[in-house]
């Protein structure tokens, strides 16, 4: 029997609590498939599998092979013991840390991959307040999709509300830098003229950046509604920045707000 590194391991992402078996699908299944392929280089007895998030016979057989090597009941299912042992061996070969599961997570998915994403968004929201409040429940619903879009908007990513490879990498980087105390500057694209009556996530960005400036301009509620309070705060910012005081966010005011916010990081 091979020596499998599984003592005292907590996987990244941590086990969600749902046993994965033949017929299961989603990002957590893809995470298992990615780990299985990662251990194949050391343990060729574990067959390579297609990373598609579909837990079929090939994945079950590869899991059984791993479980046999690890001295785990070889039932072809992934509960907490197999999840942690498989991650532990993968991390021993490839290095510790969370890796992209291999498929895009999107609205309707559930599990450890989604929960980890939510936890990172919740933490960075303390800095990037344009991101809406969400729960780390592991369920990728409309609120989580909206928060992902708000993150993507601020870091020059495709704004689709899904959690693919590029968004995974960007979120991991931004989260790591927030935890290190060196937050990443935002890079939101100019969305077009914003003014009283405008709504949406770009308005939330304006409100967030204004609120980050402390007492230099009036704080506003970050609600995505461009009303009188936001107009007054924009005017105040424009006065300080020596921009045209019209209470509207054109390209010059947008650029000034982004730069001002980044200076607070």
PDB file of C-alpha atoms in Angstrom:
ATOM      1  CA  UNK A   1       0.000   0.000   0.000  1.00  0.00           C
ATOM      2  CA  UNK A   2       1.302   3.487  -0.860  1.00  0.00           C
ATOM      3  CA  UNK A   3       1.953   6.077   1.820  1.00  0.00           C
ATOM      4  CA  UNK A   4      -0.724   8.751   1.440  1.00  0.00           C
ATOM      5  CA  UNK A   5      -0.242  12.111   3.152  1.00  0.00           C
ATOM      6  CA  UNK A   6      -3.536  12.583   4.980  1.00  0.00           C
ATOM      7  CA  UNK A   7      -2.766  13.215   8.652  1.00  0.00           C
ATOM      8  CA  UNK A   8      -4.245  16.382  10.084  1.00  0.00           C
ATOM      9  CA  UNK A   9      -5.229  17.778   6.686  1.00  0.00           C
ATOM     10  CA  UNK A  10      -7.981  20.333   6.213  1.00  0.00           C
ATOM     11  CA  UNK A  11      -8.731  20.643   2.548  1.00  0.00           C
ATOM     12  CA  UNK A  12      -8.921  23.897   0.630  1.00  0.00           C
ATOM     13  CA  UNK A  13     -11.770  24.339   0.071  1.00  0.00           C
ATOM     14  CA  UNK A  14     -13.050  22.544   3.193  1.00  0.00           C
ATOM     15  CA  UNK A  15     -15.457  19.638   2.767  1.00  0.00           C
ATOM     16  CA  UNK A  16     -19.000  20.947   2.315  1.00  0.00           C
ATOM     17  CA  UNK A  17     -20.847  18.069   3.931  1.00  0.00           C
ATOM     18  CA  UNK A  18     -22.451  16.480   0.888  1.00  0.00           C
ATOM     19  CA  UNK A  19     -21.220  13.031  -0.151  1.00  0.00           C
ATOM     20  CA  UNK A  20     -20.279  12.936  -3.833  1.00  0.00           C
ATOM     21  CA  UNK A  21     -21.143   9.750  -5.697  1.00  0.00           C
ATOM     22  CA  UNK A  22     -22.006   8.375  -9.102  1.00  0.00           C
ATOM     23  CA  UNK A  23     -24.626  10.731 -10.552  1.00  0.00           C
ATOM     24  CA  UNK A  24     -23.446  13.825  -8.675  1.00  0.00           C
ATOM     25  CA  UNK A  25     -22.431  16.895 -10.644  1.00  0.00           C
ATOM     26  CA  UNK A  26     -21.084  20.391 -10.197  1.00  0.00           C
ATOM     27  CA  UNK A  27     -17.913  22.260  -9.212  1.00  0.00           C
ATOM     28  CA  UNK A  28     -17.135  20.011  -6.224  1.00  0.00           C
ATOM     29  CA  UNK A  29     -17.086  16.982  -8.518  1.00  0.00           C
ATOM     30  CA  UNK A  30     -14.728  18.868 -10.819  1.00  0.00           C
ATOM     31  CA  UNK A  31     -12.535  19.688  -7.813  1.00  0.00           C
ATOM     32  CA  UNK A  32     -12.279  15.971  -7.021  1.00  0.00           C
ATOM     33  CA  UNK A  33     -11.461  15.215 -10.654  1.00  0.00           C
ATOM     34  CA  UNK A  34      -8.745  17.897 -10.673  1.00  0.00           C
ATOM     35  CA  UNK A  35      -7.200  16.444  -7.523  1.00  0.00           C
ATOM     36  CA  UNK A  36      -7.356  12.910  -8.930  1.00  0.00           C
ATOM     37  CA  UNK A  37      -5.461  14.005 -12.030  1.00  0.00           C
ATOM     38  CA  UNK A  38      -2.965  15.788  -9.811  1.00  0.00           C
ATOM     39  CA  UNK A  39      -2.073  12.628  -7.882  1.00  0.00           C
ATOM     40  CA  UNK A  40      -1.832  10.450 -11.009  1.00  0.00           C
ATOM     41  CA  UNK A  41       1.750  11.593 -11.613  1.00  0.00           C
ATOM     42  CA  UNK A  42       2.836   9.979  -8.339  1.00  0.00           C
ATOM     43  CA  UNK A  43       0.296   7.184  -8.181  1.00  0.00           C
ATOM     44  CA  UNK A  44      -0.401   5.960 -11.737  1.00  0.00           C
ATOM     45  CA  UNK A  45      -2.721   3.340 -10.257  1.00  0.00           C
ATOM     46  CA  UNK A  46      -5.207   6.239  -9.965  1.00  0.00           C
ATOM     47  CA  UNK A  47      -6.590   6.661 -13.509  1.00  0.00           C
ATOM     48  CA  UNK A  48      -6.743  10.091 -15.121  1.00  0.00           C
ATOM     49  CA  UNK A  49     -10.281  11.424 -15.594  1.00  0.00           C
ATOM     50  CA  UNK A  50     -12.006  14.098 -17.628  1.00  0.00           C
ATOM     51  CA  UNK A  51     -12.594  17.260 -15.574  1.00  0.00           C
ATOM     52  CA  UNK A  52     -16.194  17.995 -16.466  1.00  0.00           C
ATOM     53  CA  UNK A  53     -17.950  18.081 -13.097  1.00  0.00           C
ATOM     54  CA  UNK A  54     -19.897  14.911 -13.907  1.00  0.00           C
ATOM     55  CA  UNK A  55     -19.364  12.082 -11.441  1.00  0.00           C
ATOM     56  CA  UNK A  56     -19.668   8.974 -13.561  1.00  0.00           C
ATOM     57  CA  UNK A  57     -18.155   5.491 -13.584  1.00  0.00           C
ATOM     58  CA  UNK A  58     -14.670   6.682 -14.532  1.00  0.00           C
ATOM     59  CA  UNK A  59     -14.536   9.101 -11.619  1.00  0.00           C
ATOM     60  CA  UNK A  60     -15.945   6.514  -9.216  1.00  0.00           C
ATOM     61  CA  UNK A  61     -13.320   3.979 -10.323  1.00  0.00           C
ATOM     62  CA  UNK A  62     -10.512   6.521  -9.928  1.00  0.00           C
ATOM     63  CA  UNK A  63     -11.780   7.363  -6.442  1.00  0.00           C
ATOM     64  CA  UNK A  64     -11.848   3.649  -5.558  1.00  0.00           C
ATOM     65  CA  UNK A  65      -8.247   3.285  -6.722  1.00  0.00           C
ATOM     66  CA  UNK A  66      -7.204   6.223  -4.571  1.00  0.00           C
ATOM     67  CA  UNK A  67      -9.129   4.935  -1.569  1.00  0.00           C
ATOM     68  CA  UNK A  68      -7.435   1.541  -1.888  1.00  0.00           C
ATOM     69  CA  UNK A  69      -4.016   3.224  -1.842  1.00  0.00           C
ATOM     70  CA  UNK A  70      -5.018   5.412   1.091  1.00  0.00           C
ATOM     71  CA  UNK A  71      -6.450   2.581   3.171  1.00  0.00           C
ATOM     72  CA  UNK A  72      -9.921   4.092   3.039  1.00  0.00           C
ATOM     73  CA  UNK A  73     -13.070   2.034   2.476  1.00  0.00           C
ATOM     74  CA  UNK A  74     -13.121   1.729  -1.315  1.00  0.00           C
ATOM     75  CA  UNK A  75     -16.732   2.631  -2.020  1.00  0.00           C
ATOM     76  CA  UNK A  76     -16.069   5.087  -4.859  1.00  0.00           C
ATOM     77  CA  UNK A  77     -17.758   7.902  -2.955  1.00  0.00           C
ATOM     78  CA  UNK A  78     -16.222  11.105  -1.643  1.00  0.00           C
ATOM     79  CA  UNK A  79     -17.116  11.943   1.930  1.00  0.00           C
ATOM     80  CA  UNK A  80     -15.041  14.010   4.339  1.00  0.00           C
ATOM     81  CA  UNK A  81     -12.294  11.395   4.827  1.00  0.00           C
ATOM     82  CA  UNK A  82     -11.695  10.882   1.114  1.00  0.00           C
ATOM     83  CA  UNK A  83     -12.042  14.618   0.348  1.00  0.00           C
ATOM     84  CA  UNK A  84      -9.380  15.525   2.920  1.00  0.00           C
ATOM     85  CA  UNK A  85      -7.058  12.643   2.040  1.00  0.00           C
ATOM     86  CA  UNK A  86      -7.248  13.384  -1.675  1.00  0.00           C
ATOM     87  CA  UNK A  87      -6.530  17.064  -1.117  1.00  0.00           C
ATOM     88  CA  UNK A  88      -3.666  16.184   1.229  1.00  0.00           C
ATOM     89  CA  UNK A  89      -1.980  14.021  -1.381  1.00  0.00           C
ATOM     90  CA  UNK A  90      -2.593  16.592  -4.134  1.00  0.00           C
ATOM     91  CA  UNK A  91      -1.139  19.350  -1.919  1.00  0.00           C
ATOM     92  CA  UNK A  92       1.890  17.224  -1.093  1.00  0.00           C
ATOM     93  CA  UNK A  93       2.613  16.890  -4.807  1.00  0.00           C
ATOM     94  CA  UNK A  94       1.514  20.284  -6.151  1.00  0.00           C
ATOM     95  CA  UNK A  95       1.746  22.510  -3.071  1.00  0.00           C
ATOM     96  CA  UNK A  96      -0.890  23.560  -0.551  1.00  0.00           C
ATOM     97  CA  UNK A  97      -3.632  25.977  -1.441  1.00  0.00           C
ATOM     98  CA  UNK A  98      -6.895  26.150  -3.312  1.00  0.00           C
ATOM     99  CA  UNK A  99      -6.728  25.601  -7.056  1.00  0.00           C
ATOM    100  CA  UNK A 100      -9.296  26.267  -9.755  1.00  0.00           C
ATOM    101  CA  UNK A 101     -11.735  23.357  -9.741  1.00  0.00           C
ATOM    102  CA  UNK A 102     -11.604  23.010 -13.515  1.00  0.00           C
ATOM    103  CA  UNK A 103     -15.080  24.153 -14.581  1.00  0.00           C
ATOM    104  CA  UNK A 104     -17.037  27.390 -14.306  1.00  0.00           C
ATOM    105  CA  UNK A 105     -19.310  27.663 -11.271  1.00  0.00           C
ATOM    106  CA  UNK A 106     -22.520  29.560 -11.866  1.00  0.00           C
ATOM    107  CA  UNK A 107     -25.952  30.288 -10.481  1.00  0.00           C
ATOM    108  CA  UNK A 108     -27.649  27.078  -9.350  1.00  0.00           C
ATOM    109  CA  UNK A 109     -24.475  25.338  -8.178  1.00  0.00           C
ATOM    110  CA  UNK A 110     -23.865  24.378  -4.549  1.00  0.00           C
ATOM    111  CA  UNK A 111     -20.948  23.168  -2.486  1.00  0.00           C
ATOM    112  CA  UNK A 112     -17.478  23.801  -1.151  1.00  0.00           C
ATOM    113  CA  UNK A 113     -16.198  25.690  -4.195  1.00  0.00           C
ATOM    114  CA  UNK A 114     -19.133  28.103  -4.049  1.00  0.00           C
ATOM    115  CA  UNK A 115     -18.863  28.583  -0.291  1.00  0.00           C
ATOM    116  CA  UNK A 116     -15.154  29.386  -0.568  1.00  0.00           C
ATOM    117  CA  UNK A 117     -15.934  31.975  -3.241  1.00  0.00           C
ATOM    118  CA  UNK A 118     -18.606  33.534  -1.036  1.00  0.00           C
ATOM    119  CA  UNK A 119     -16.294  33.700   1.972  1.00  0.00           C
ATOM    120  CA  UNK A 120     -13.665  35.559  -0.039  1.00  0.00           C
ATOM    121  CA  UNK A 121     -16.228  38.023  -1.387  1.00  0.00           C
ATOM    122  CA  UNK A 122     -17.522  38.673   2.133  1.00  0.00           C
ATOM    123  CA  UNK A 123     -14.015  39.397   3.393  1.00  0.00           C
ATOM    124  CA  UNK A 124     -12.974  41.728   0.589  1.00  0.00           C
ATOM    125  CA  UNK A 125     -16.307  43.562   0.827  1.00  0.00           C
ATOM    126  CA  UNK A 126     -14.877  45.246   3.931  1.00  0.00           C
ATOM    127  CA  UNK A 127     -12.603  47.144   1.521  1.00  0.00           C
ATOM    128  CA  UNK A 128     -14.597  47.098  -1.722  1.00  0.00           C
ATOM    129  CA  UNK A 129     -17.959  48.181  -0.387  1.00  0.00           C
ATOM    130  CA  UNK A 130     -19.640  48.291  -3.804  1.00  0.00           C
ATOM    131  CA  UNK A 131     -19.961  44.506  -3.413  1.00  0.00           C
ATOM    132  CA  UNK A 132     -23.340  43.578  -1.926  1.00  0.00           C
ATOM    133  CA  UNK A 133     -23.713  41.625   1.305  1.00  0.00           C
ATOM    134  CA  UNK A 134     -24.172  37.878   0.793  1.00  0.00           C
ATOM    135  CA  UNK A 135     -24.284  34.739   2.930  1.00  0.00           C
ATOM    136  CA  UNK A 136     -21.617  32.029   2.846  1.00  0.00           C
ATOM    137  CA  UNK A 137     -24.152  29.218   2.529  1.00  0.00           C
ATOM    138  CA  UNK A 138     -22.603  27.428  -0.435  1.00  0.00           C
ATOM    139  CA  UNK A 139     -25.631  28.114  -2.644  1.00  0.00           C
ATOM    140  CA  UNK A 140     -24.867  30.107  -5.798  1.00  0.00           C
ATOM    141  CA  UNK A 141     -28.037  32.147  -6.166  1.00  0.00           C
ATOM    142  CA  UNK A 142     -28.921  35.557  -7.558  1.00  0.00           C
ATOM    143  CA  UNK A 143     -27.287  37.407  -4.661  1.00  0.00           C
ATOM    144  CA  UNK A 144     -23.975  35.613  -5.150  1.00  0.00           C
ATOM    145  CA  UNK A 145     -24.112  36.123  -8.904  1.00  0.00           C
ATOM    146  CA  UNK A 146     -24.727  39.822  -8.337  1.00  0.00           C
ATOM    147  CA  UNK A 147     -21.786  40.078  -5.928  1.00  0.00           C
ATOM    148  CA  UNK A 148     -19.542  38.328  -8.458  1.00  0.00           C
ATOM    149  CA  UNK A 149     -20.610  40.849 -11.122  1.00  0.00           C
ATOM    150  CA  UNK A 150     -19.799  43.709  -8.759  1.00  0.00           C
ATOM    151  CA  UNK A 151     -16.368  42.214  -8.164  1.00  0.00           C
ATOM    152  CA  UNK A 152     -15.799  41.628 -11.881  1.00  0.00           C
ATOM    153  CA  UNK A 153     -16.800  45.209 -12.716  1.00  0.00           C
ATOM    154  CA  UNK A 154     -14.139  46.641 -10.432  1.00  0.00           C
ATOM    155  CA  UNK A 155     -11.283  44.460 -11.667  1.00  0.00           C
ATOM    156  CA  UNK A 156     -11.717  44.677 -15.455  1.00  0.00           C
ATOM    157  CA  UNK A 157     -13.118  41.156 -15.849  1.00  0.00           C
ATOM    158  CA  UNK A 158     -15.907  39.934 -18.088  1.00  0.00           C
ATOM    159  CA  UNK A 159     -19.075  40.839 -16.186  1.00  0.00           C
ATOM    160  CA  UNK A 160     -21.101  37.640 -16.424  1.00  0.00           C
ATOM    161  CA  UNK A 161     -21.720  36.717 -12.775  1.00  0.00           C
ATOM    162  CA  UNK A 162     -20.089  33.316 -13.182  1.00  0.00           C
ATOM    163  CA  UNK A 163     -16.994  31.987 -11.428  1.00  0.00           C
ATOM    164  CA  UNK A 164     -14.589  30.831 -14.102  1.00  0.00           C
ATOM    165  CA  UNK A 165     -10.816  30.537 -14.231  1.00  0.00           C
ATOM    166  CA  UNK A 166     -10.082  34.261 -14.657  1.00  0.00           C
ATOM    167  CA  UNK A 167     -12.453  35.350 -11.894  1.00  0.00           C
ATOM    168  CA  UNK A 168     -11.118  32.619  -9.601  1.00  0.00           C
ATOM    169  CA  UNK A 169      -7.544  33.847 -10.145  1.00  0.00           C
ATOM    170  CA  UNK A 170      -8.476  37.504  -9.678  1.00  0.00           C
ATOM    171  CA  UNK A 171     -10.477  36.832  -6.514  1.00  0.00           C
ATOM    172  CA  UNK A 172      -7.664  34.731  -5.043  1.00  0.00           C
ATOM    173  CA  UNK A 173      -5.190  37.553  -5.736  1.00  0.00           C
ATOM    174  CA  UNK A 174      -7.410  40.328  -4.378  1.00  0.00           C
ATOM    175  CA  UNK A 175      -8.322  38.286  -1.298  1.00  0.00           C
ATOM    176  CA  UNK A 176      -4.675  37.468  -0.616  1.00  0.00           C
ATOM    177  CA  UNK A 177      -3.647  41.089  -0.875  1.00  0.00           C
ATOM    178  CA  UNK A 178      -6.485  42.243   1.381  1.00  0.00           C
ATOM    179  CA  UNK A 179      -5.422  39.674   3.966  1.00  0.00           C
ATOM    180  CA  UNK A 180      -1.829  40.907   3.633  1.00  0.00           C
ATOM    181  CA  UNK A 181      -2.917  44.509   4.214  1.00  0.00           C
ATOM    182  CA  UNK A 182      -2.021  45.647   0.684  1.00  0.00           C
ATOM    183  CA  UNK A 183      -5.359  45.872  -1.173  1.00  0.00           C
ATOM    184  CA  UNK A 184      -5.381  45.785  -4.964  1.00  0.00           C
ATOM    185  CA  UNK A 185      -6.313  49.022  -6.798  1.00  0.00           C
ATOM    186  CA  UNK A 186      -9.611  48.874  -8.673  1.00  0.00           C
ATOM    187  CA  UNK A 187      -9.735  49.141 -12.464  1.00  0.00           C
ATOM    188  CA  UNK A 188     -13.385  49.706 -13.369  1.00  0.00           C
ATOM    189  CA  UNK A 189     -14.137  50.721 -16.936  1.00  0.00           C
ATOM    190  CA  UNK A 190     -16.025  53.972 -17.456  1.00  0.00           C
ATOM    191  CA  UNK A 191     -19.679  52.944 -17.852  1.00  0.00           C
ATOM    192  CA  UNK A 192     -20.993  56.086 -19.537  1.00  0.00           C
ATOM    193  CA  UNK A 193     -22.601  59.154 -17.994  1.00  0.00           C
ATOM    194  CA  UNK A 194     -24.120  58.649 -14.544  1.00  0.00           C
ATOM    195  CA  UNK A 195     -26.496  61.225 -13.103  1.00  0.00           C
ATOM    196  CA  UNK A 196     -29.548  61.668 -10.952  1.00  0.00           C
ATOM    197  CA  UNK A 197     -31.969  58.856 -11.812  1.00  0.00           C
ATOM    198  CA  UNK A 198     -29.239  56.403 -12.820  1.00  0.00           C
ATOM    199  CA  UNK A 199     -29.261  53.002 -11.143  1.00  0.00           C
ATOM    200  CA  UNK A 200     -27.118  49.891 -10.965  1.00  0.00           C
ATOM    201  CA  UNK A 201     -23.717  48.588 -10.023  1.00  0.00           C
ATOM    202  CA  UNK A 202     -21.761  51.475 -11.537  1.00  0.00           C
ATOM    203  CA  UNK A 203     -23.703  53.794  -9.251  1.00  0.00           C
ATOM    204  CA  UNK A 204     -22.768  51.522  -6.346  1.00  0.00           C
ATOM    205  CA  UNK A 205     -19.120  52.001  -7.335  1.00  0.00           C
ATOM    206  CA  UNK A 206     -19.524  55.778  -7.295  1.00  0.00           C
ATOM    207  CA  UNK A 207     -21.191  55.631  -3.895  1.00  0.00           C
ATOM    208  CA  UNK A 208     -18.561  53.243  -2.536  1.00  0.00           C
ATOM    209  CA  UNK A 209     -15.669  55.398  -3.684  1.00  0.00           C
ATOM    210  CA  UNK A 210     -17.275  58.552  -2.310  1.00  0.00           C
ATOM    211  CA  UNK A 211     -17.879  56.867   1.046  1.00  0.00           C
ATOM    212  CA  UNK A 212     -14.238  55.781   1.253  1.00  0.00           C
ATOM    213  CA  UNK A 213     -13.084  59.403   1.211  1.00  0.00           C
ATOM    214  CA  UNK A 214     -14.032  59.918   4.849  1.00  0.00           C
ATOM    215  CA  UNK A 215     -15.104  63.379   5.931  1.00  0.00           C
ATOM    216  CA  UNK A 216     -13.851  65.157   2.818  1.00  0.00           C
ATOM    217  CA  UNK A 217     -17.208  64.604   1.086  1.00  0.00           C
ATOM    218  CA  UNK A 218     -20.610  63.631   2.486  1.00  0.00           C
ATOM    219  CA  UNK A 219     -21.048  59.861   2.852  1.00  0.00           C
ATOM    220  CA  UNK A 220     -23.884  58.248   0.946  1.00  0.00           C
ATOM    221  CA  UNK A 221     -25.878  55.040   1.158  1.00  0.00           C
ATOM    222  CA  UNK A 222     -24.498  52.383  -1.177  1.00  0.00           C
ATOM    223  CA  UNK A 223     -27.754  51.303  -2.781  1.00  0.00           C
ATOM    224  CA  UNK A 224     -27.233  51.781  -6.512  1.00  0.00           C
ATOM    225  CA  UNK A 225     -29.759  54.645  -6.621  1.00  0.00           C
ATOM    226  CA  UNK A 226     -28.400  57.987  -7.878  1.00  0.00           C
ATOM    227  CA  UNK A 227     -30.506  60.445  -5.928  1.00  0.00           C
ATOM    228  CA  UNK A 228     -30.098  63.863  -4.376  1.00  0.00           C
ATOM    229  CA  UNK A 229     -27.615  62.720  -1.707  1.00  0.00           C
ATOM    230  CA  UNK A 230     -25.324  61.116  -4.292  1.00  0.00           C
ATOM    231  CA  UNK A 231     -25.608  64.200  -6.505  1.00  0.00           C
ATOM    232  CA  UNK A 232     -24.613  66.461  -3.605  1.00  0.00           C
ATOM    233  CA  UNK A 233     -21.669  64.242  -2.668  1.00  0.00           C
ATOM    234  CA  UNK A 234     -20.467  64.151  -6.278  1.00  0.00           C
ATOM    235  CA  UNK A 235     -20.656  67.955  -6.408  1.00  0.00           C
ATOM    236  CA  UNK A 236     -18.588  68.137  -3.236  1.00  0.00           C
ATOM    237  CA  UNK A 237     -15.981  65.813  -4.723  1.00  0.00           C
ATOM    238  CA  UNK A 238     -15.895  67.791  -7.960  1.00  0.00           C
ATOM    239  CA  UNK A 239     -15.337  71.006  -5.997  1.00  0.00           C
ATOM    240  CA  UNK A 240     -12.371  69.496  -4.168  1.00  0.00           C
ATOM    241  CA  UNK A 241     -10.974  67.983  -7.360  1.00  0.00           C
ATOM    242  CA  UNK A 242     -11.478  71.227  -9.315  1.00  0.00           C
ATOM    243  CA  UNK A 243     -13.787  69.570 -11.782  1.00  0.00           C
ATOM    244  CA  UNK A 244     -16.967  70.975 -13.316  1.00  0.00           C
ATOM    245  CA  UNK A 245     -19.546  71.007 -10.494  1.00  0.00           C
ATOM    246  CA  UNK A 246     -22.533  69.508 -12.217  1.00  0.00           C
ATOM    247  CA  UNK A 247     -23.243  66.578  -9.889  1.00  0.00           C
ATOM    248  CA  UNK A 248     -22.855  64.164 -12.787  1.00  0.00           C
ATOM    249  CA  UNK A 249     -20.226  61.467 -13.259  1.00  0.00           C
ATOM    250  CA  UNK A 250     -18.648  61.877 -16.652  1.00  0.00           C
ATOM    251  CA  UNK A 251     -15.254  60.438 -17.651  1.00  0.00           C
ATOM    252  CA  UNK A 252     -13.206  63.028 -15.743  1.00  0.00           C
ATOM    253  CA  UNK A 253     -15.167  62.627 -12.521  1.00  0.00           C
ATOM    254  CA  UNK A 254     -15.173  58.813 -12.859  1.00  0.00           C
ATOM    255  CA  UNK A 255     -11.405  58.756 -13.329  1.00  0.00           C
ATOM    256  CA  UNK A 256     -10.942  61.159 -10.416  1.00  0.00           C
ATOM    257  CA  UNK A 257     -13.106  59.037  -8.125  1.00  0.00           C
ATOM    258  CA  UNK A 258     -11.276  55.840  -9.032  1.00  0.00           C
ATOM    259  CA  UNK A 259      -7.894  57.436  -8.379  1.00  0.00           C
ATOM    260  CA  UNK A 260      -9.114  58.978  -5.125  1.00  0.00           C
ATOM    261  CA  UNK A 261     -10.448  55.633  -3.910  1.00  0.00           C
ATOM    262  CA  UNK A 262      -7.238  53.828  -4.814  1.00  0.00           C
ATOM    263  CA  UNK A 263      -5.269  56.365  -2.772  1.00  0.00           C
ATOM    264  CA  UNK A 264      -7.262  55.273   0.307  1.00  0.00           C
ATOM    265  CA  UNK A 265      -6.168  51.634  -0.018  1.00  0.00           C
TER     266      UNK A 265
END
